[in-house]
Structure formats: structure tokens, C-alpha cells
Amino acid sequence: MTILLIGSGGREHAIATALAASPHTTKLFCAPGNGGIANVAECVNIAATDVAGVVDFAESHGVDLVFVASDDPLALGMVDALEKAGIRAFGPRQNAAIIESSKAFSKSFMAKYGIPTAAHATFSDCDAALAYIRERGAPIVVKADGLALGKGVIVAQTVAAAEEAVRSIMLDRRFGESGARVIIEEFMTGREVTVLAFTDGATVVPMLSSQDHKRVFDGDEGPNTGGMGAICPCPLYTETLAAQCVDMIFRPTIDGLRAEGREFRGVIYFEIMLTPQGPRVIEYNARFGDPEAQAVLPMLDTDLVDICNAVVDGRLAELPIRWKSGASCCVVMASEGYPSEYEKGRVISGLDDVPSDITVYHAGTKRDGDGYVTNGGRVLGVTARGDTLKAAIARAYDGVAAIRWDGAHFRRDIGHHALQK
Ligand code: AMP
Ligand code: GLY
């Protein structure tokens, strides 16, 4: 099969690696890809958001399957456009991807189907939102409705901070049109776990659980990022919890979407908070997580292309999906200054010294002569597996220790909290 992957981050490098390893794959393209993805796929210079460009390329290059991995093209309806052109595509259509692209939609969907989540109210009027915040008090959570690169959520400890968040989202449009509506949510407490699942719209198959580390500094300090590291599986996610989540969250979500005429095919991402009242959904995403994909996919023991075909053709129920034993850990190495401003173009050294059992996924790199330079906020995801979580963490940090560039930043405590459980 000729496969085209859409995206350019560490998640896409992990997906590309799994697709390239399949005996079904005769040719793998990636648009636009990055310096590391170029080692496993032929990168083509088409933006991930260029729907018409992707359809044209797929048609002219005999592409059998397009894997749409990132949120923007899904929200733009890339899968719908490909299907219209008769090209098979892995990922939800626009009317199902809305569970990520509109928090207002996903909150009212969860309310309608009794799926546990934080109590909320949605506002398109700024004064009404401010009045509601004063009535409710703090702590309280303010969210922009649309996609905001993981930055549109403000957990406000005071009423004043929540009011300020609403004004900056709705009046100053800090996240652009994403701020036409705000969602105000009840503040929940508990540890967080990610569960990704394959679904063909009827069958839902949860993957091994994982856990992201969103804050930029050790000890969960500093601003939120796209994610600074992940472990798989997450020791907090017991079999009892898993069974509860299937009954209370995963099945009702997939069945509810189908009942709404929004059948979801692809990977669905459940971000769950383990609250004292039980598991509750923080949010849905319509795709693999980044960096979760870099920790979860190396644990997958079934051909990813077989899974994609089963999902697209609606026969996921027939395919057993197996996982490796042990655990994995991905440590993200980022540019100095990320998630705010950072410089690009710093020379990365030591990649050849990384032991071969450790995988280095490229998130933001560019080829430069014989080597690589930094080309993004998150630069690399250094991933290792081990018989235990402790061993996986230690091995991932062996890989990190081999790699250097001027100003490289990484957390030193990925997985530590889970180990203390
Ligand atoms: P999100 O972009 O929705 O994943 O939110 C980013 C982070 O904000 C989450 O990982 C949580 O730590 C936090 N958060 C979101 N919603 C709530 C909530 N209702 N209560 C407490 N924390 C929340
Ligand atoms: N790691 C969080 C996300 O992919 O949304």
C-alpha cells in the first residue's frame, strides 16, 4: 500500500515509524514531515492544513490510505474531502472531529448522554460570563471554545483571574475566533490519565493507558505546554477503573456520537481526571496525543496498518489488538524558552551516541548538512521501553544524557509521580 501521513511532530514520527514497519507498506509519504520523519518516509512540501493540496497529491500519486494525524486538518474536514474524492482516509470526519474542535459541543454532548464531566455553562456574551463567575466563585476554570494549541484553558484560583481570562479570550481575542464563546467549568481535583482508543464508530478498543506531563518545569511548575513527557501504562489506571471508564465514558461516547449521526472513525483521546467522585472527562481529542503517541505506539504489538484498515472498513471487532509487556517512557527535549519564545537553528549533537534500543522521535528538527538543527519548541522525544516503568524511565534518561544542544531543556521527573504510587 502507498500511505500518506499528515502532520509534522513527534507524534507523526512515532506513527510514521509504526506505519513504515508494516509489511503492507510499500511506499510512505508524509506531508509536511520533519527532519527525523525523512528517515522513514518521503516528506512532501504540502502544509498539513492544505486540504486541496493533499487531495491532489493523493490522487496523483496513487495513495491507498491517508492517515490524518493532527487536529487542524481534521477540524477542516480533510477526511471528508478525501472520501469525496474516493480516497480512503484514517481519522474522523469533520462532524465527529467537532468533539475536539468545539468544547461547547463536547460539553453539551456529554450532558445529553450522561457522561461524567465537570459541570459547565457556555457563554457568547461577556457580561453574562462575568456575572456567572461572580456567582460561582473561585477556583473556577475558563476555556476558549475552539482549538488554541492546548493553551485555551485557564485554571483560575481567584474570581479576578477568571474575569481577566474571560476578557482576554472574548474581548481581546487572545486565541482568535476560538474565543467567540467561552466555557466556564467547575474546578475538579485529582490525577490525570490519558486513554487513547481505536474505534470504527461501533467497536471501541482502548489502548494501554498513558500519562502526559503538561507543565514545563519539574514538580508540575510553570506554564502548560503541549506535553513534556509521557509514560505508558499509567499505574494509577487500575483494571477496576478501566472497566468503569468503558461503561461510563468510552461506550456511551461512541454510541452517542453514532446516535447523533457523527460516527467516529479513527483514534479518540479521552483525557480523564480521577476525581474523588470517580473518573470524569476533562476533554476529548480526535487524534493521537503528543507526546502520548511516542510512549504508547512502541508498546503496540499489532500491525498499525492492519488496525487502520479494520477501522476504515468498519471491521475492528474482528481484529485482536495486542500489547507488549512492561512499560515505556518518553522524555521531551525542548528549546530554551518554550512554550514562550525560543530560537531555532541550534545544532544538535550526540544523536549517533544514543544506544540502539532507545528511540529518538523528532518533533521539531531540520536536516542541516549531515546533522540536525532545532526547528521548533518541542524538539525531540526520547523513548525507551523496560520490563518495569522504573527501568523504562532510567533508560529514556540514558538517551537524553547522550544528546546536547545549546539551551536544551527537559524535565528530570517524567514518571516520578507515578512511581511513587
Ligand atoms: P485541556 O486543554 O482541556 O486538556 O486542559 C488543560 C489542563 O487544565 C488539564 O490537563 C487540567 O490539568 C486542567 N483542567 C482542565 N479542565 C479542568 C477542570 N474542570 N478542573 C480542573 N482542572 C482542569
Ligand atoms: N498531550 C496532549 C495532547 O496531545 O493534546
CSV table of C-alpha atoms and ligand atoms in Angstrom, one decimal:
chain,number,residue,atom,x,y,z
A,1,MET,CA,0.0,0.0,0.0
A,2,THR,CA,1.0,3.6,-0.6
A,3,ILE,CA,0.3,5.6,2.5
A,4,LEU,CA,0.3,9.3,3.1
A,5,LEU,CA,0.6,10.6,6.7
A,6,ILE,CA,-0.4,14.2,7.5
A,7,GLY,CA,1.4,16.1,10.2
A,8,SER,CA,4.9,17.1,11.4
A,9,GLY,CA,5.5,16.5,15.1
A,10,GLY,CA,6.9,13.8,17.4
A,11,ARG,CA,3.5,12.1,17.3
A,12,GLU,CA,3.8,11.8,13.5
A,13,HIS,CA,7.3,10.4,13.7
A,14,ALA,CA,6.0,7.7,16.0
A,15,ILE,CA,3.1,7.0,13.7
A,16,ALA,CA,5.4,7.0,10.6
A,17,THR,CA,7.7,4.6,12.3
A,18,ALA,CA,4.9,2.2,13.0
A,19,LEU,CA,3.4,2.5,9.5
A,20,ALA,CA,6.9,2.0,7.9
A,21,ALA,CA,7.4,-1.2,9.9
A,22,SER,CA,4.3,-2.8,8.4
A,23,PRO,CA,4.8,-5.4,5.6
A,24,HIS,CA,1.7,-3.8,3.9
A,25,THR,CA,3.6,-0.5,3.4
A,26,THR,CA,5.3,-0.3,0.0
A,27,LYS,CA,5.7,3.5,0.0
A,28,LEU,CA,5.2,6.0,2.8
A,29,PHE,CA,4.9,9.8,2.2
A,30,CYS,CA,4.5,12.4,4.9
A,31,ALA,CA,3.2,16.0,4.5
A,32,PRO,CA,4.9,18.1,5.6
A,33,GLY,CA,7.0,15.8,7.9
A,34,ASN,CA,10.2,16.9,9.6
A,35,GLY,CA,14.0,16.1,9.7
A,36,GLY,CA,13.5,12.8,11.5
A,37,ILE,CA,10.4,11.6,9.7
A,38,ALA,CA,12.5,12.0,6.5
A,39,ASN,CA,14.4,8.8,7.6
A,40,VAL,CA,11.3,6.6,7.4
A,41,ALA,CA,9.1,8.4,4.9
A,42,GLU,CA,9.4,10.7,1.8
A,43,CYS,CA,8.5,14.1,3.0
A,44,VAL,CA,6.5,16.3,0.7
A,45,ASN,CA,6.2,20.0,1.0
A,46,ILE,CA,2.4,20.4,1.5
A,47,ALA,CA,1.1,22.1,4.6
A,48,ALA,CA,-1.0,19.8,6.9
A,49,THR,CA,-3.9,22.3,6.6
A,50,ASP,CA,-3.8,22.4,2.7
A,51,VAL,CA,-6.8,20.2,2.1
A,52,ALA,CA,-6.9,20.6,-1.6
A,53,GLY,CA,-3.2,20.1,-1.9
A,54,VAL,CA,-3.4,16.8,0.0
A,55,VAL,CA,-6.3,15.5,-2.1
A,56,ASP,CA,-4.4,16.4,-5.3
A,57,PHE,CA,-1.3,14.7,-4.2
A,58,ALA,CA,-3.1,11.6,-3.0
A,59,GLU,CA,-4.9,11.4,-6.4
A,60,SER,CA,-1.8,11.9,-8.5
A,61,HIS,CA,0.4,9.5,-6.5
A,62,GLY,CA,-2.0,6.6,-6.2
A,63,VAL,CA,-2.2,6.8,-2.4
A,64,ASP,CA,-4.3,4.0,-1.0
A,65,LEU,CA,-4.7,5.4,2.5
A,66,VAL,CA,-4.2,8.8,4.1
A,67,PHE,CA,-3.6,8.9,7.9
A,68,VAL,CA,-4.6,12.3,9.2
A,69,ALA,CA,-2.8,12.7,12.5
A,70,SER,CA,-3.2,16.3,13.6
A,71,ASP,CA,-6.1,18.3,14.8
A,72,ASP,CA,-6.3,21.2,12.4
A,73,PRO,CA,-6.8,19.2,9.2
A,74,LEU,CA,-9.4,17.0,10.9
A,75,ALA,CA,-11.3,20.1,12.0
A,76,LEU,CA,-11.1,21.5,8.5
A,77,GLY,CA,-12.7,18.4,7.1
A,78,MET,CA,-9.7,16.8,5.3
A,79,VAL,CA,-11.2,13.3,5.8
A,80,ASP,CA,-14.5,14.3,4.2
A,81,ALA,CA,-12.7,15.9,1.2
A,82,LEU,CA,-10.6,12.7,0.7
A,83,GLU,CA,-13.6,10.4,0.9
A,84,LYS,CA,-15.4,12.6,-1.6
A,85,ALA,CA,-12.5,12.1,-4.0
A,86,GLY,CA,-12.8,8.3,-3.4
A,87,ILE,CA,-9.6,8.1,-1.2
A,88,ARG,CA,-9.6,6.0,1.9
A,89,ALA,CA,-8.7,8.1,5.0
A,90,PHE,CA,-8.0,7.2,8.6
A,91,GLY,CA,-9.4,9.8,11.0
A,92,PRO,CA,-12.8,11.2,12.0
A,93,ARG,CA,-14.9,13.3,9.6
A,94,GLN,CA,-15.4,17.0,10.4
A,95,ASN,CA,-18.8,16.3,12.1
A,96,ALA,CA,-17.1,13.9,14.5
A,97,ALA,CA,-13.8,15.8,15.0
A,98,ILE,CA,-16.0,18.5,16.5
A,99,ILE,CA,-15.6,16.7,19.9
A,100,GLU,CA,-12.2,18.4,19.9
A,101,SER,CA,-12.7,21.5,17.8
A,102,SER,CA,-15.7,22.7,19.9
A,103,LYS,CA,-15.6,22.4,23.6
A,104,ALA,CA,-19.1,23.9,23.7
A,105,PHE,CA,-20.3,20.9,21.5
A,106,SER,CA,-18.5,18.3,23.6
A,107,LYS,CA,-19.8,19.6,26.9
A,108,SER,CA,-23.4,19.6,25.8
A,109,PHE,CA,-22.9,16.2,24.2
A,110,MET,CA,-21.6,14.8,27.5
A,111,ALA,CA,-24.5,16.4,29.3
A,112,LYS,CA,-27.0,14.9,26.9
A,113,TYR,CA,-25.6,11.3,27.2
A,114,GLY,CA,-24.9,11.4,31.0
A,115,ILE,CA,-21.1,11.1,30.5
A,116,PRO,CA,-19.4,12.3,33.7
A,117,THR,CA,-17.5,15.6,33.3
A,118,ALA,CA,-17.2,18.9,35.1
A,119,ALA,CA,-20.4,20.9,35.4
A,120,HIS,CA,-20.3,23.8,33.0
A,121,ALA,CA,-22.0,26.7,31.3
A,122,THR,CA,-21.3,28.2,27.8
A,123,PHE,CA,-21.5,31.9,27.1
A,124,SER,CA,-21.3,34.0,23.9
A,125,ASP,CA,-21.9,37.2,26.0
A,126,CYS,CA,-19.0,38.5,28.0
A,127,ASP,CA,-21.1,40.2,30.7
A,128,ALA,CA,-23.2,37.1,31.3
A,129,ALA,CA,-20.0,35.0,31.7
A,130,LEU,CA,-18.6,37.5,34.2
A,131,ALA,CA,-21.8,37.5,36.2
A,132,TYR,CA,-21.8,33.7,36.3
A,133,ILE,CA,-18.2,33.7,37.6
A,134,ARG,CA,-19.0,36.1,40.4
A,135,GLU,CA,-22.0,34.0,41.4
A,136,ARG,CA,-20.0,30.7,41.4
A,137,GLY,CA,-16.7,32.0,43.0
A,138,ALA,CA,-13.2,30.5,42.6
A,139,PRO,CA,-11.3,28.3,41.9
A,140,ILE,CA,-13.0,28.0,38.5
A,141,VAL,CA,-11.9,27.0,35.0
A,142,VAL,CA,-12.3,29.2,31.9
A,143,LYS,CA,-11.9,27.7,28.4
A,144,ALA,CA,-12.0,29.1,24.9
A,145,ASP,CA,-14.5,27.2,22.7
A,146,GLY,CA,-12.2,26.3,19.8
A,147,LEU,CA,-8.7,25.0,19.1
A,148,ALA,CA,-6.0,27.0,20.8
A,149,LEU,CA,-2.8,24.8,20.7
A,150,GLY,CA,-3.6,23.5,24.1
A,151,LYS,CA,-3.4,27.0,25.6
A,152,GLY,CA,-7.0,28.0,25.7
A,153,VAL,CA,-7.6,26.7,29.3
A,154,ILE,CA,-7.2,28.9,32.3
A,155,VAL,CA,-7.5,27.3,35.8
A,156,ALA,CA,-8.3,30.5,37.8
A,157,GLN,CA,-7.6,30.5,41.6
A,158,THR,CA,-9.4,33.8,42.1
A,159,VAL,CA,-12.5,35.5,40.7
A,160,ALA,CA,-10.4,38.3,39.4
A,161,ALA,CA,-8.1,35.9,37.4
A,162,ALA,CA,-11.2,34.2,35.9
A,163,GLU,CA,-12.7,37.6,34.9
A,164,GLU,CA,-9.4,38.6,33.3
A,165,ALA,CA,-9.3,35.3,31.4
A,166,VAL,CA,-12.8,35.8,30.0
A,167,ARG,CA,-12.0,39.4,28.9
A,168,SER,CA,-8.8,38.3,27.2
A,169,ILE,CA,-10.5,35.4,25.4
A,170,MET,CA,-13.7,37.2,24.4
A,171,LEU,CA,-12.8,40.9,24.1
A,172,ASP,CA,-9.0,40.8,23.2
A,173,ARG,CA,-9.5,37.5,21.2
A,174,ARG,CA,-6.2,36.2,22.5
A,175,PHE,CA,-6.9,32.9,20.8
A,176,GLY,CA,-8.7,34.5,17.8
A,177,GLU,CA,-12.1,33.2,16.7
A,178,SER,CA,-11.7,30.3,19.2
A,179,GLY,CA,-12.8,33.0,21.8
A,180,ALA,CA,-16.3,33.7,20.3
A,181,ARG,CA,-17.7,31.6,23.1
A,182,VAL,CA,-16.3,30.6,26.5
A,183,ILE,CA,-17.0,27.6,28.7
A,184,ILE,CA,-16.9,28.1,32.4
A,185,GLU,CA,-16.3,24.9,34.3
A,186,GLU,CA,-16.4,23.6,37.8
A,187,PHE,CA,-12.9,23.1,39.2
A,188,MET,CA,-12.1,19.4,39.6
A,189,THR,CA,-9.3,17.7,41.6
A,190,GLY,CA,-7.4,14.5,41.0
A,191,ARG,CA,-4.6,12.9,39.0
A,192,GLU,CA,-4.9,12.8,35.2
A,193,VAL,CA,-4.7,9.9,32.9
A,194,THR,CA,-4.9,9.6,29.1
A,195,VAL,CA,-6.7,6.8,27.4
A,196,LEU,CA,-6.5,6.6,23.6
A,197,ALA,CA,-8.8,4.2,21.8
A,198,PHE,CA,-9.2,2.9,18.3
A,199,THR,CA,-12.8,3.0,17.1
A,200,ASP,CA,-14.6,2.3,13.8
A,201,GLY,CA,-17.7,4.0,15.1
A,202,ALA,CA,-19.2,0.9,16.6
A,203,THR,CA,-16.4,-1.0,18.3
A,204,VAL,CA,-14.1,0.8,20.7
A,205,VAL,CA,-10.7,-0.7,21.7
A,206,PRO,CA,-8.9,1.2,24.4
A,207,MET,CA,-5.1,1.2,24.0
A,208,LEU,CA,-2.8,1.0,27.1
A,209,SER,CA,-3.3,4.0,29.3
A,210,SER,CA,-0.7,6.8,29.4
A,211,GLN,CA,0.1,9.9,31.3
A,212,ASP,CA,1.3,13.2,30.0
A,213,HIS,CA,3.2,15.9,31.9
A,214,LYS,CA,1.9,19.2,30.8
A,215,ARG,CA,3.8,21.8,32.8
A,216,VAL,CA,7.1,22.9,31.6
A,217,PHE,CA,9.1,22.5,34.8
A,218,ASP,CA,9.8,19.7,37.3
A,219,GLY,CA,7.2,19.3,40.1
A,220,ASP,CA,4.4,20.4,37.7
A,221,GLU,CA,5.5,24.1,37.9
A,222,GLY,CA,5.4,26.7,35.2
A,223,PRO,CA,3.1,27.2,32.3
A,224,ASN,CA,1.2,24.5,30.4
A,225,THR,CA,2.9,23.1,27.3
A,226,GLY,CA,1.8,20.6,24.6
A,227,GLY,CA,3.4,18.0,26.8
A,228,MET,CA,6.9,17.4,28.2
A,229,GLY,CA,6.9,13.7,28.5
A,230,ALA,CA,4.7,10.6,28.9
A,231,ILE,CA,4.6,7.2,30.4
A,232,CYS,CA,2.7,4.1,29.4
A,233,PRO,CA,0.9,2.4,31.0
A,234,CYS,CA,-0.2,4.7,33.9
A,235,PRO,CA,-0.1,2.8,37.2
A,236,LEU,CA,-3.0,4.8,38.6
A,237,TYR,CA,-5.3,3.3,35.9
A,238,THR,CA,-6.3,0.0,37.6
A,239,GLU,CA,-8.5,-2.7,36.0
A,240,THR,CA,-11.4,-1.6,38.1
A,241,LEU,CA,-11.1,2.0,36.8
A,242,ALA,CA,-10.7,0.7,33.2
A,243,ALA,CA,-13.9,-1.2,33.5
A,244,GLN,CA,-15.7,1.8,34.9
A,245,CYS,CA,-14.4,4.0,32.1
A,246,VAL,CA,-15.6,1.6,29.4
A,247,ASP,CA,-19.1,1.6,30.9
A,248,MET,CA,-19.5,5.2,31.9
A,249,ILE,CA,-17.3,7.0,29.3
A,250,PHE,CA,-16.0,5.1,26.3
A,251,ARG,CA,-19.1,3.2,25.2
A,252,PRO,CA,-21.6,6.0,25.8
A,253,THR,CA,-19.3,8.4,23.9
A,254,ILE,CA,-19.0,6.1,20.8
A,255,ASP,CA,-22.7,5.1,20.9
A,256,GLY,CA,-23.8,8.7,21.5
A,257,LEU,CA,-21.8,10.0,18.5
A,258,ARG,CA,-23.3,7.3,16.3
A,259,ALA,CA,-26.8,8.2,17.5
A,260,GLU,CA,-26.1,11.8,16.6
A,261,GLY,CA,-25.1,10.8,13.1
A,262,ARG,CA,-21.5,11.6,13.9
A,263,GLU,CA,-20.0,8.2,13.7
A,264,PHE,CA,-16.4,8.5,14.8
A,265,ARG,CA,-13.7,6.5,13.0
A,266,GLY,CA,-10.0,6.8,14.0
A,267,VAL,CA,-8.3,7.4,17.3
A,268,ILE,CA,-10.3,9.1,20.1
A,269,TYR,CA,-8.5,10.6,23.0
A,270,PHE,CA,-10.1,10.6,26.5
A,271,GLU,CA,-8.4,12.9,28.9
A,272,ILE,CA,-9.7,11.7,32.3
A,273,MET,CA,-9.4,13.1,35.8
A,274,LEU,CA,-9.6,10.6,38.6
A,275,THR,CA,-11.7,12.7,41.0
A,276,PRO,CA,-12.9,11.6,44.5
A,277,GLN,CA,-16.3,11.2,42.8
A,278,GLY,CA,-14.9,8.8,40.2
A,279,PRO,CA,-13.4,9.2,36.7
A,280,ARG,CA,-14.6,12.3,34.7
A,281,VAL,CA,-13.8,13.5,31.3
A,282,ILE,CA,-11.6,16.7,31.1
A,283,GLU,CA,-11.8,16.8,27.4
A,284,TYR,CA,-11.9,14.7,24.2
A,285,ASN,CA,-9.4,14.9,21.4
A,286,ALA,CA,-10.0,13.5,17.9
A,287,ARG,CA,-6.5,12.0,17.4
A,288,PHE,CA,-3.4,10.5,19.0
A,289,GLY,CA,-1.9,12.6,21.8
A,290,ASP,CA,1.5,14.2,21.5
A,291,PRO,CA,3.7,13.0,23.3
A,292,GLU,CA,1.4,10.1,24.4
A,293,ALA,CA,1.7,8.5,20.9
A,294,GLN,CA,5.5,8.3,21.4
A,295,ALA,CA,5.1,6.3,24.6
A,296,VAL,CA,2.1,4.2,23.5
A,297,LEU,CA,2.9,3.2,19.9
A,298,PRO,CA,6.2,1.5,20.8
A,299,MET,CA,4.2,-0.8,23.1
A,300,LEU,CA,1.8,-1.8,20.3
A,301,ASP,CA,2.3,-5.4,19.2
A,302,THR,CA,-0.2,-5.5,16.3
A,303,ASP,CA,0.5,-4.1,12.8
A,304,LEU,CA,-0.8,-0.5,12.8
A,305,VAL,CA,-1.7,-0.7,9.1
A,306,ASP,CA,-3.9,-3.8,9.8
A,307,ILE,CA,-5.6,-1.7,12.5
A,308,CYS,CA,-6.1,1.3,10.2
A,309,ASN,CA,-7.7,-0.9,7.5
A,310,ALA,CA,-10.0,-2.5,10.1
A,311,VAL,CA,-11.1,0.9,11.4
A,312,VAL,CA,-11.7,2.4,7.9
A,313,ASP,CA,-13.6,-0.7,6.7
A,314,GLY,CA,-15.6,-1.0,9.9
A,315,ARG,CA,-14.3,-4.4,11.0
A,316,LEU,CA,-12.4,-3.5,14.1
A,317,ALA,CA,-14.4,-6.1,16.1
A,318,GLU,CA,-12.7,-8.9,14.1
A,319,LEU,CA,-9.1,-7.8,14.9
A,320,PRO,CA,-7.4,-8.8,18.1
A,321,ILE,CA,-5.0,-6.0,19.3
A,322,ARG,CA,-2.0,-7.0,21.3
A,323,TRP,CA,0.4,-5.0,23.5
A,324,LYS,CA,3.9,-5.7,24.7
A,325,SER,CA,4.5,-6.3,28.4
A,326,GLY,CA,6.5,-3.9,30.5
A,327,ALA,CA,6.3,-0.1,30.2
A,328,SER,CA,7.7,2.8,28.2
A,329,CYS,CA,8.7,6.4,28.9
A,330,CYS,CA,9.1,9.3,26.5
A,331,VAL,CA,11.1,12.4,27.7
A,332,VAL,CA,10.6,15.5,25.6
A,333,MET,CA,13.7,17.7,24.9
A,334,ALA,CA,12.6,21.3,24.2
A,335,SER,CA,14.0,24.6,23.1
A,336,GLU,CA,15.1,27.0,25.8
A,337,GLY,CA,12.1,29.4,26.4
A,338,TYR,CA,9.4,27.0,25.2
A,339,PRO,CA,6.3,27.4,25.5
A,340,SER,CA,7.0,31.1,25.0
A,341,GLU,CA,9.6,32.5,22.5
A,342,TYR,CA,12.6,30.4,21.6
A,343,GLU,CA,15.3,30.4,19.0
A,344,LYS,CA,15.6,27.8,16.2
A,345,GLY,CA,18.6,26.6,14.3
A,346,ARG,CA,20.7,25.3,17.2
A,347,VAL,CA,23.0,22.4,16.2
A,348,ILE,CA,22.0,19.1,17.9
A,349,SER,CA,24.9,16.7,18.8
A,350,GLY,CA,25.1,13.2,20.2
A,351,LEU,CA,22.3,11.6,18.3
A,352,ASP,CA,24.7,8.9,17.0
A,353,ASP,CA,25.7,8.1,20.5
A,354,VAL,CA,22.2,7.1,21.6
A,355,PRO,CA,22.1,3.3,22.3
A,356,SER,CA,20.1,1.5,19.6
A,357,ASP,CA,17.4,0.2,22.0
A,358,ILE,CA,16.4,3.8,22.6
A,359,THR,CA,14.2,5.6,20.0
A,360,VAL,CA,14.6,9.3,19.4
A,361,TYR,CA,11.4,10.7,17.8
A,362,HIS,CA,11.9,14.1,16.1
A,363,ALA,CA,9.3,16.7,16.9
A,364,GLY,CA,10.9,19.9,15.7
A,365,THR,CA,14.1,19.3,13.8
A,366,LYS,CA,15.5,20.2,10.4
A,367,ARG,CA,18.2,18.4,8.4
A,368,ASP,CA,21.4,20.6,8.1
A,369,GLY,CA,24.2,19.1,6.2
A,370,ASP,CA,25.0,15.7,7.8
A,371,GLY,CA,23.2,16.6,11.0
A,372,TYR,CA,20.1,18.2,12.5
A,373,VAL,CA,19.3,21.6,13.9
A,374,THR,CA,16.4,22.6,16.2
A,375,ASN,CA,13.3,23.8,14.4
A,376,GLY,CA,10.5,24.0,17.0
A,377,GLY,CA,9.5,24.3,20.6
A,378,ARG,CA,9.5,20.6,21.3
A,379,VAL,CA,12.5,19.2,19.5
A,380,LEU,CA,12.9,15.5,20.4
A,381,GLY,CA,11.0,12.8,22.2
A,382,VAL,CA,13.5,10.3,23.7
A,383,THR,CA,11.7,7.0,24.3
A,384,ALA,CA,12.7,3.7,25.9
A,385,ARG,CA,10.9,0.5,27.0
A,386,GLY,CA,11.7,-1.5,30.0
A,387,ASP,CA,10.4,-4.5,32.0
A,388,THR,CA,9.2,-2.1,34.6
A,389,LEU,CA,8.3,1.6,34.5
A,390,LYS,CA,11.3,2.4,36.6
A,391,ALA,CA,13.6,0.7,34.1
A,392,ALA,CA,11.9,2.4,31.2
A,393,ILE,CA,12.3,5.9,32.8
A,394,ALA,CA,16.0,5.2,33.6
A,395,ARG,CA,16.7,4.1,30.1
A,396,ALA,CA,15.0,7.1,28.5
A,397,TYR,CA,17.2,9.4,30.6
A,398,ASP,CA,20.3,7.4,29.4
A,399,GLY,CA,19.3,8.5,25.9
A,400,VAL,CA,18.7,12.1,27.0
A,401,ALA,CA,22.1,12.2,28.6
A,402,ALA,CA,23.8,11.5,25.2
A,403,ILE,CA,22.1,14.4,23.4
A,404,ARG,CA,23.2,18.0,23.6
A,405,TRP,CA,22.5,21.4,22.2
A,406,ASP,CA,22.9,24.9,23.4
A,407,GLY,CA,19.9,25.6,25.8
A,408,ALA,CA,18.2,22.2,25.6
A,409,HIS,CA,15.5,21.9,28.3
A,410,PHE,CA,13.8,18.8,29.6
A,411,ARG,CA,12.1,17.7,32.8
A,412,ARG,CA,14.0,15.4,35.1
A,413,ASP,CA,11.0,13.9,36.8
A,414,ILE,CA,8.9,12.3,34.0
A,415,GLY,CA,7.1,9.4,35.5
A,416,HIS,CA,8.3,10.0,39.0
A,417,HIS,CA,4.9,10.8,40.5
A,418,ALA,CA,3.5,7.6,39.0
A,419,LEU,CA,6.4,5.6,40.5
A,420,GLN,CA,5.6,6.9,44.0
A,421,LYS,CA,2.1,5.5,43.8
B,1,AMP,P1,-7.3,20.8,28.5
B,1,AMP,O1,-6.7,21.7,27.4
B,1,AMP,O2,-8.8,20.7,28.4
B,1,AMP,O3,-6.6,19.4,28.5
B,1,AMP,O4,-6.9,21.4,29.9
B,1,AMP,C1,-5.6,21.6,30.2
B,1,AMP,C2,-5.4,21.3,31.7
B,1,AMP,O5,-6.2,22.1,32.5
B,1,AMP,C3,-5.8,19.9,32.1
B,1,AMP,O6,-4.8,18.9,31.8
B,1,AMP,C4,-6.2,20.0,33.5
B,1,AMP,O7,-5.0,19.9,34.3
B,1,AMP,C5,-6.7,21.4,33.6
B,1,AMP,N1,-8.1,21.4,33.7
B,1,AMP,C6,-9.0,21.5,32.6
B,1,AMP,N2,-10.3,21.4,33.0
B,1,AMP,C7,-10.3,21.4,34.3
B,1,AMP,C8,-11.3,21.3,35.4
B,1,AMP,N3,-12.6,21.4,35.1
B,1,AMP,N4,-10.9,21.3,36.6
B,1,AMP,C9,-9.6,21.3,37.0
B,1,AMP,N5,-8.6,21.3,36.1
B,1,AMP,C10,-8.9,21.4,34.8
B,2,GLY,N1,-0.6,15.7,25.0
B,2,GLY,C1,-1.8,16.4,24.9
B,2,GLY,C2,-2.4,16.4,23.6
B,2,GLY,O1,-1.9,15.8,22.7
B,2,GLY,O2,-3.4,17.0,23.4
